[in-house]
Tab-separated table of C-alpha atoms in Angstrom:
chain	number	residue	atom	x	y	z
C	81	MET	CA	1.349	67.245	-19.414
C	82	ILE	CA	-0.889	70.704	-20.223
C	83	VAL	CA	-4.602	70.188	-19.854
C	84	SER	CA	-7.353	72.762	-20.346
C	85	GLU	CA	-10.074	74.175	-18.314
C	86	GLU	CA	-13.471	75.172	-19.823
C	87	GLY	CA	-12.997	78.535	-21.185
C	88	GLY	CA	-9.367	77.577	-22.891
C	89	ARG	CA	-7.211	78.223	-20.131
C	90	HIS	CA	-4.090	76.383	-19.804
C	91	ARG	CA	-2.706	74.546	-16.619
C	92	PRO	CA	-0.041	72.043	-15.910
C	93	GLU	CA	-0.643	68.668	-14.370
C	94	PRO	CA	1.131	68.684	-11.001
C	95	THR	CA	3.912	66.408	-10.688
C	96	ARG	CA	4.716	66.463	-6.614
C	97	ILE	CA	2.275	67.559	-3.385
C	98	VAL	CA	2.783	69.019	-0.421
C	99	VAL	CA	0.383	68.451	2.351
C	100	VAL	CA	0.520	70.732	5.626
C	101	VAL	CA	-0.405	69.432	8.876
C	102	PRO	CA	-0.934	71.987	11.763
C	103	VAL	CA	-0.330	69.950	15.232
C	104	CYS	CA	-1.529	71.431	18.524
C	105	ASN	CA	-1.729	69.305	21.577
C	106	GLU	CA	-3.107	66.101	19.019
C	107	GLU	CA	-0.915	62.884	20.406
C	108	GLN	CA	-3.792	60.651	20.889
C	109	LEU	CA	-5.581	61.602	17.277
C	110	LEU	CA	-2.139	62.376	15.595
C	111	PRO	CA	-1.429	58.405	14.562
C	112	ARG	CA	-4.614	57.906	12.874
C	113	CYS	CA	-4.368	61.106	10.697
C	114	LEU	CA	-0.602	60.117	9.523
C	115	ARG	CA	-2.020	56.422	8.658
C	116	ALA	CA	-4.521	57.808	6.406
C	117	LEU	CA	-2.314	60.370	4.927
C	118	ARG	CA	0.255	58.008	3.958
C	119	ARG	CA	-2.577	55.592	2.804
C	120	SER	CA	-3.639	58.515	0.457
C	121	ALA	CA	0.023	59.099	-0.489
C	122	ASP	CA	0.408	55.865	-1.771
C	123	ALA	CA	-2.566	56.140	-4.264
C	124	VAL	CA	-0.888	58.587	-6.373
C	125	ALA	CA	2.017	58.061	-8.595
C	126	ILE	CA	3.701	61.501	-8.074
C	127	PRO	CA	6.197	62.183	-4.910
C	128	VAL	CA	4.187	63.546	-1.702
C	129	ARG	CA	6.190	65.274	1.204
C	130	ILE	CA	3.912	65.677	4.364
C	131	GLN	CA	4.725	68.449	6.569
C	132	LEU	CA	3.644	68.786	10.105
C	133	VAL	CA	3.795	71.892	12.156
C	134	LEU	CA	3.862	71.608	15.905
C	135	ASN	CA	2.285	74.966	16.837
C	136	GLY	CA	2.048	75.355	20.627
C	137	CYS	CA	2.285	71.609	21.579
C	138	THR	CA	3.290	70.605	25.205
C	139	ASP	CA	2.161	67.126	24.802
C	140	GLY	CA	4.121	64.236	23.154
C	141	SER	CA	2.881	65.047	19.395
C	142	ALA	CA	6.471	65.434	18.331
C	143	ARG	CA	7.344	61.407	19.004
C	144	VAL	CA	4.254	60.446	16.713
C	145	ALA	CA	6.124	61.534	13.375
C	146	GLY	CA	7.997	59.110	11.875
C	147	PRO	CA	11.164	59.403	9.703
C	148	ASP	CA	9.254	59.910	6.596
C	149	ILE	CA	7.315	62.784	7.555
C	150	GLU	CA	8.979	66.551	7.852
C	151	VAL	CA	8.587	68.516	11.283
C	152	VAL	CA	8.644	72.099	12.060
C	153	THR	CA	7.846	73.924	15.155
C	154	LEU	CA	6.257	77.173	15.707
C	155	ASP	CA	5.971	78.245	19.632
C	156	GLU	CA	2.746	80.207	19.329
C	157	PRO	CA	-0.601	78.171	19.050
C	158	ASN	CA	-2.032	79.664	15.665
C	159	VAL	CA	-3.317	78.076	12.990
C	160	GLY	CA	-3.276	80.199	10.100
C	161	MET	CA	0.221	80.913	11.237
C	162	ALA	CA	1.038	77.152	11.477
C	163	ARG	CA	-0.229	76.586	7.661
C	164	GLY	CA	1.628	79.526	6.656
C	165	LEU	CA	4.995	78.201	7.899
C	166	GLY	CA	4.347	74.827	7.029
C	167	PHE	CA	4.269	75.788	3.238
C	168	ALA	CA	6.752	78.107	3.409
C	169	ALA	CA	8.865	75.397	4.909
C	170	ALA	CA	7.938	72.879	2.155
C	171	GLY	CA	6.997	74.718	-0.607
C	172	ALA	CA	9.017	77.717	-1.213
C	173	GLY	CA	10.032	78.170	-4.654
C	174	CYS	CA	7.165	75.610	-5.940
C	175	GLY	CA	5.098	77.118	-8.775
C	176	ARG	CA	2.286	76.010	-10.993
C	177	GLU	CA	3.325	72.222	-11.213
C	178	THR	CA	2.957	71.503	-7.345
C	179	TRP	CA	-0.132	70.854	-5.881
C	180	PHE	CA	-0.877	71.949	-2.028
C	181	ALA	CA	-3.113	70.476	0.490
C	182	THR	CA	-4.093	70.672	4.028
C	183	THR	CA	-5.686	69.071	6.408
C	184	ASP	CA	-6.089	69.082	10.520
C	185	ALA	CA	-4.374	66.709	13.096
C	186	ASP	CA	-7.600	65.593	14.298
C	187	SER	CA	-8.963	64.433	10.924
C	188	ALA	CA	-8.520	61.445	8.635
C	189	VAL	CA	-8.287	61.880	4.974
C	190	ASP	CA	-9.811	58.930	2.748
C	191	GLN	CA	-7.652	56.835	0.471
C	192	TRP	CA	-8.380	58.821	-2.570
C	193	TRP	CA	-8.184	62.340	-0.999
C	194	LEU	CA	-5.185	63.012	-2.856
C	195	ARG	CA	-5.981	61.259	-6.070
C	196	ARG	CA	-9.170	62.857	-6.397
C	197	GLN	CA	-8.042	66.267	-6.180
C	198	LEU	CA	-5.204	65.526	-8.918
C	199	ARG	CA	-8.392	64.548	-10.711
C	200	HIS	CA	-10.089	67.957	-10.316
C	201	ALA	CA	-6.982	69.523	-10.939
C	202	ARG	CA	-6.179	67.846	-14.232
C	203	ARG	CA	-9.859	69.274	-15.207
C	204	GLY	CA	-8.732	72.879	-14.482
C	205	ALA	CA	-9.471	73.344	-10.573
C	206	ASP	CA	-7.069	76.062	-9.046
C	207	ILE	CA	-8.581	75.092	-5.214
C	208	VAL	CA	-10.360	71.779	-4.095
C	209	ALA	CA	-13.241	72.300	-1.482
C	210	GLY	CA	-14.088	69.064	-0.008
C	211	VAL	CA	-16.463	68.027	2.742
C	212	VAL	CA	-16.031	66.672	6.147
C	213	ARG	CA	-17.735	64.032	8.109
C	214	VAL	CA	-17.960	63.881	11.653
C	215	ASP	CA	-16.521	60.676	13.241
C	216	ASP	CA	-18.135	60.419	16.602
C	217	TRP	CA	-21.268	62.283	17.778
C	218	SER	CA	-21.200	60.969	21.352
C	219	ALA	CA	-20.042	64.354	22.977
C	220	SER	CA	-22.982	65.930	21.503
C	221	THR	CA	-26.932	65.568	21.390
C	222	PRO	CA	-28.955	63.973	19.069
C	223	VAL	CA	-30.612	67.181	18.029
C	224	ALA	CA	-27.480	68.982	17.476
C	225	ARG	CA	-26.408	66.027	14.818
C	226	ALA	CA	-29.442	66.318	12.729
C	227	ARG	CA	-29.352	69.860	12.701
C	228	TYR	CA	-25.794	69.840	11.698
C	229	GLU	CA	-26.608	67.176	9.068
C	230	GLN	CA	-29.496	68.939	7.659
C	231	ARG	CA	-27.628	72.291	7.482
C	232	TYR	CA	-24.446	70.664	5.719
C	233	ARG	CA	-26.689	69.023	3.006
C	234	ARG	CA	-28.507	72.215	2.208
C	235	PRO	CA	-27.544	73.398	-1.543
C	236	GLN	CA	-25.261	76.230	-1.566
C	237	GLY	CA	-25.827	77.966	-4.849
C	238	ASP	CA	-23.433	75.783	-7.299
C	239	GLY	CA	-22.062	73.320	-4.720
C	240	HIS	CA	-21.645	72.636	-0.959
C	241	GLY	CA	-20.379	75.794	-0.066
C	242	HIS	CA	-18.037	74.641	2.737
C	243	VAL	CA	-14.809	75.877	3.168
C	244	HIS	CA	-12.815	73.640	5.745
C	245	GLY	CA	-9.380	74.076	6.737
C	246	ALA	CA	-9.242	69.884	7.460
C	247	ASN	CA	-10.082	69.591	3.632
C	248	LEU	CA	-8.616	71.878	1.099
C	249	GLY	CA	-6.353	71.641	-1.732
C	250	PHE	CA	-5.013	74.086	-4.430
C	251	ARG	CA	-2.194	74.743	-6.664
C	252	ALA	CA	0.852	76.579	-5.209
C	253	ASP	CA	0.850	79.489	-7.558
C	254	THR	CA	-2.593	80.118	-6.861
C	255	TYR	CA	-1.778	80.003	-3.000
C	256	TRP	CA	1.326	82.720	-3.576
C	257	ASP	CA	-0.593	84.759	-5.544
C	258	ALA	CA	-3.267	84.997	-2.973
C	259	GLY	CA	-0.638	85.966	-0.293
C	260	GLY	CA	-0.533	82.460	1.618
C	261	PHE	CA	-2.332	82.158	4.613
C	262	ASP	CA	-2.681	84.876	6.917
C	263	ALA	CA	-1.936	84.685	10.773
C	264	LEU	CA	-5.291	84.303	11.803
C	265	ALA	CA	-6.334	82.006	14.880
C	266	THR	CA	-9.443	81.174	13.242
C	267	GLY	CA	-11.105	81.315	9.802
C	268	GLU	CA	-7.687	81.244	8.066
C	269	ASP	CA	-9.207	79.031	5.410
C	270	VAL	CA	-12.076	81.128	4.463
C	271	ASP	CA	-9.776	84.057	4.247
C	272	LEU	CA	-7.538	82.597	1.733
C	273	VAL	CA	-9.963	80.997	-0.652
C	274	GLU	CA	-12.186	84.957	-0.563
C	275	ARG	CA	-8.488	86.167	-1.519
C	276	ALA	CA	-7.706	83.603	-4.070
C	277	THR	CA	-11.021	83.669	-5.732
C	278	ALA	CA	-11.566	87.477	-5.802
C	279	ARG	CA	-8.254	87.089	-8.095
C	280	GLY	CA	-9.519	84.711	-10.640
C	281	ALA	CA	-8.800	81.400	-8.726
C	282	HIS	CA	-11.400	78.490	-10.158
C	283	LEU	CA	-12.875	76.697	-7.025
C	284	VAL	CA	-14.590	73.483	-6.965
C	285	TRP	CA	-16.690	72.175	-4.693
C	286	ALA	CA	-15.604	68.834	-4.733
C	287	GLU	CA	-18.134	66.001	-2.799
C	288	ASP	CA	-16.008	63.015	-3.617
C	289	VAL	CA	-13.324	64.516	-1.707
C	290	VAL	CA	-13.789	63.507	1.883
C	291	VAL	CA	-12.142	63.753	5.173
C	292	THR	CA	-13.348	62.527	8.762
C	293	THR	CA	-12.920	64.863	11.577
C	294	SER	CA	-13.323	64.841	15.494
C	295	GLY	CA	-16.790	65.368	16.825
C	296	ARG	CA	-15.470	66.706	19.923
C	297	THR	CA	-16.794	70.160	21.255
C	298	GLU	CA	-13.672	71.878	22.847
C	299	GLY	CA	-11.359	72.156	19.978
C	300	ARG	CA	-7.841	74.239	19.211
C	301	ALA	CA	-9.070	76.973	17.144
C	302	PRO	CA	-11.132	79.727	19.204
C	303	ASP	CA	-14.282	79.390	16.833
C	304	GLY	CA	-13.216	76.448	14.578
C	305	PHE	CA	-15.348	72.970	13.936
C	306	ALA	CA	-15.559	72.425	17.561
C	307	ALA	CA	-17.104	75.687	18.797
C	308	HIS	CA	-19.769	75.111	15.548
C	309	VAL	CA	-20.556	71.767	17.178
C	310	ARG	CA	-20.923	73.263	20.444
C	311	ALA	CA	-22.971	75.901	19.302
C	312	LEU	CA	-25.448	73.662	17.923
C	313	ASP	CA	-25.759	71.850	20.973
C	314	GLN	CA	-26.457	75.398	22.793
C	315	VAL	CA	-28.971	75.759	20.035
C	316	SER	CA	-30.534	72.526	20.887
C	317	GLU	CA	-30.820	72.889	24.527
C	318	ALA	CA	-32.312	76.265	24.123
C	319	ASP	CA	-34.930	74.986	21.984
C	320	SER	CA	-35.744	72.118	24.444
C	321	ALA	CA	-36.001	74.821	27.283
């Protein structure tokens, strides 16, 4: 079925989905991630392929994936390279009718994660940037939590304005046209969205597309979400000094 975006541009409705998850030493949290992804995949009526990329793993993450999960391995712990490898492995040759999505191994998508992305795609979205919720703030101070939540809810122009690799979806042709993920140790998500929108991709800031992520302050990417949470704690300590 062909659908129209406002402005008259026609885009095909996705007929399959590829989800890529980079994994770096996430043996403890990966089972929760995969359970959530399977539940979300069961809520859509089209085929879903879940592609794990083990990047620099030295733990037992490889043993967590079941027979329904595709796995590729990367020796280097580089999240941008891992996401890129995952889409190259699972989505090579995919075009306009394939929807790509990505999340993180320390995160859990909600049941309607994929279903709501597809709804935005049917309305003409090329990229869907969702929101994240922190599952456990015990590693941080109450002041850091309050500061994070206040800043996160602050309006960013016409939408929430946050790009998270843990909660991102896009059309396969939009992804390939932008050049895919670069081999960046951090910020690969923002970099991709900036390149895609510069080429005219239609971005939707989707507050109804939700992922719950770890509140840990020691993460895998050098300047990723955990580093952001840690920085808020440091600001809190400075304020109270």
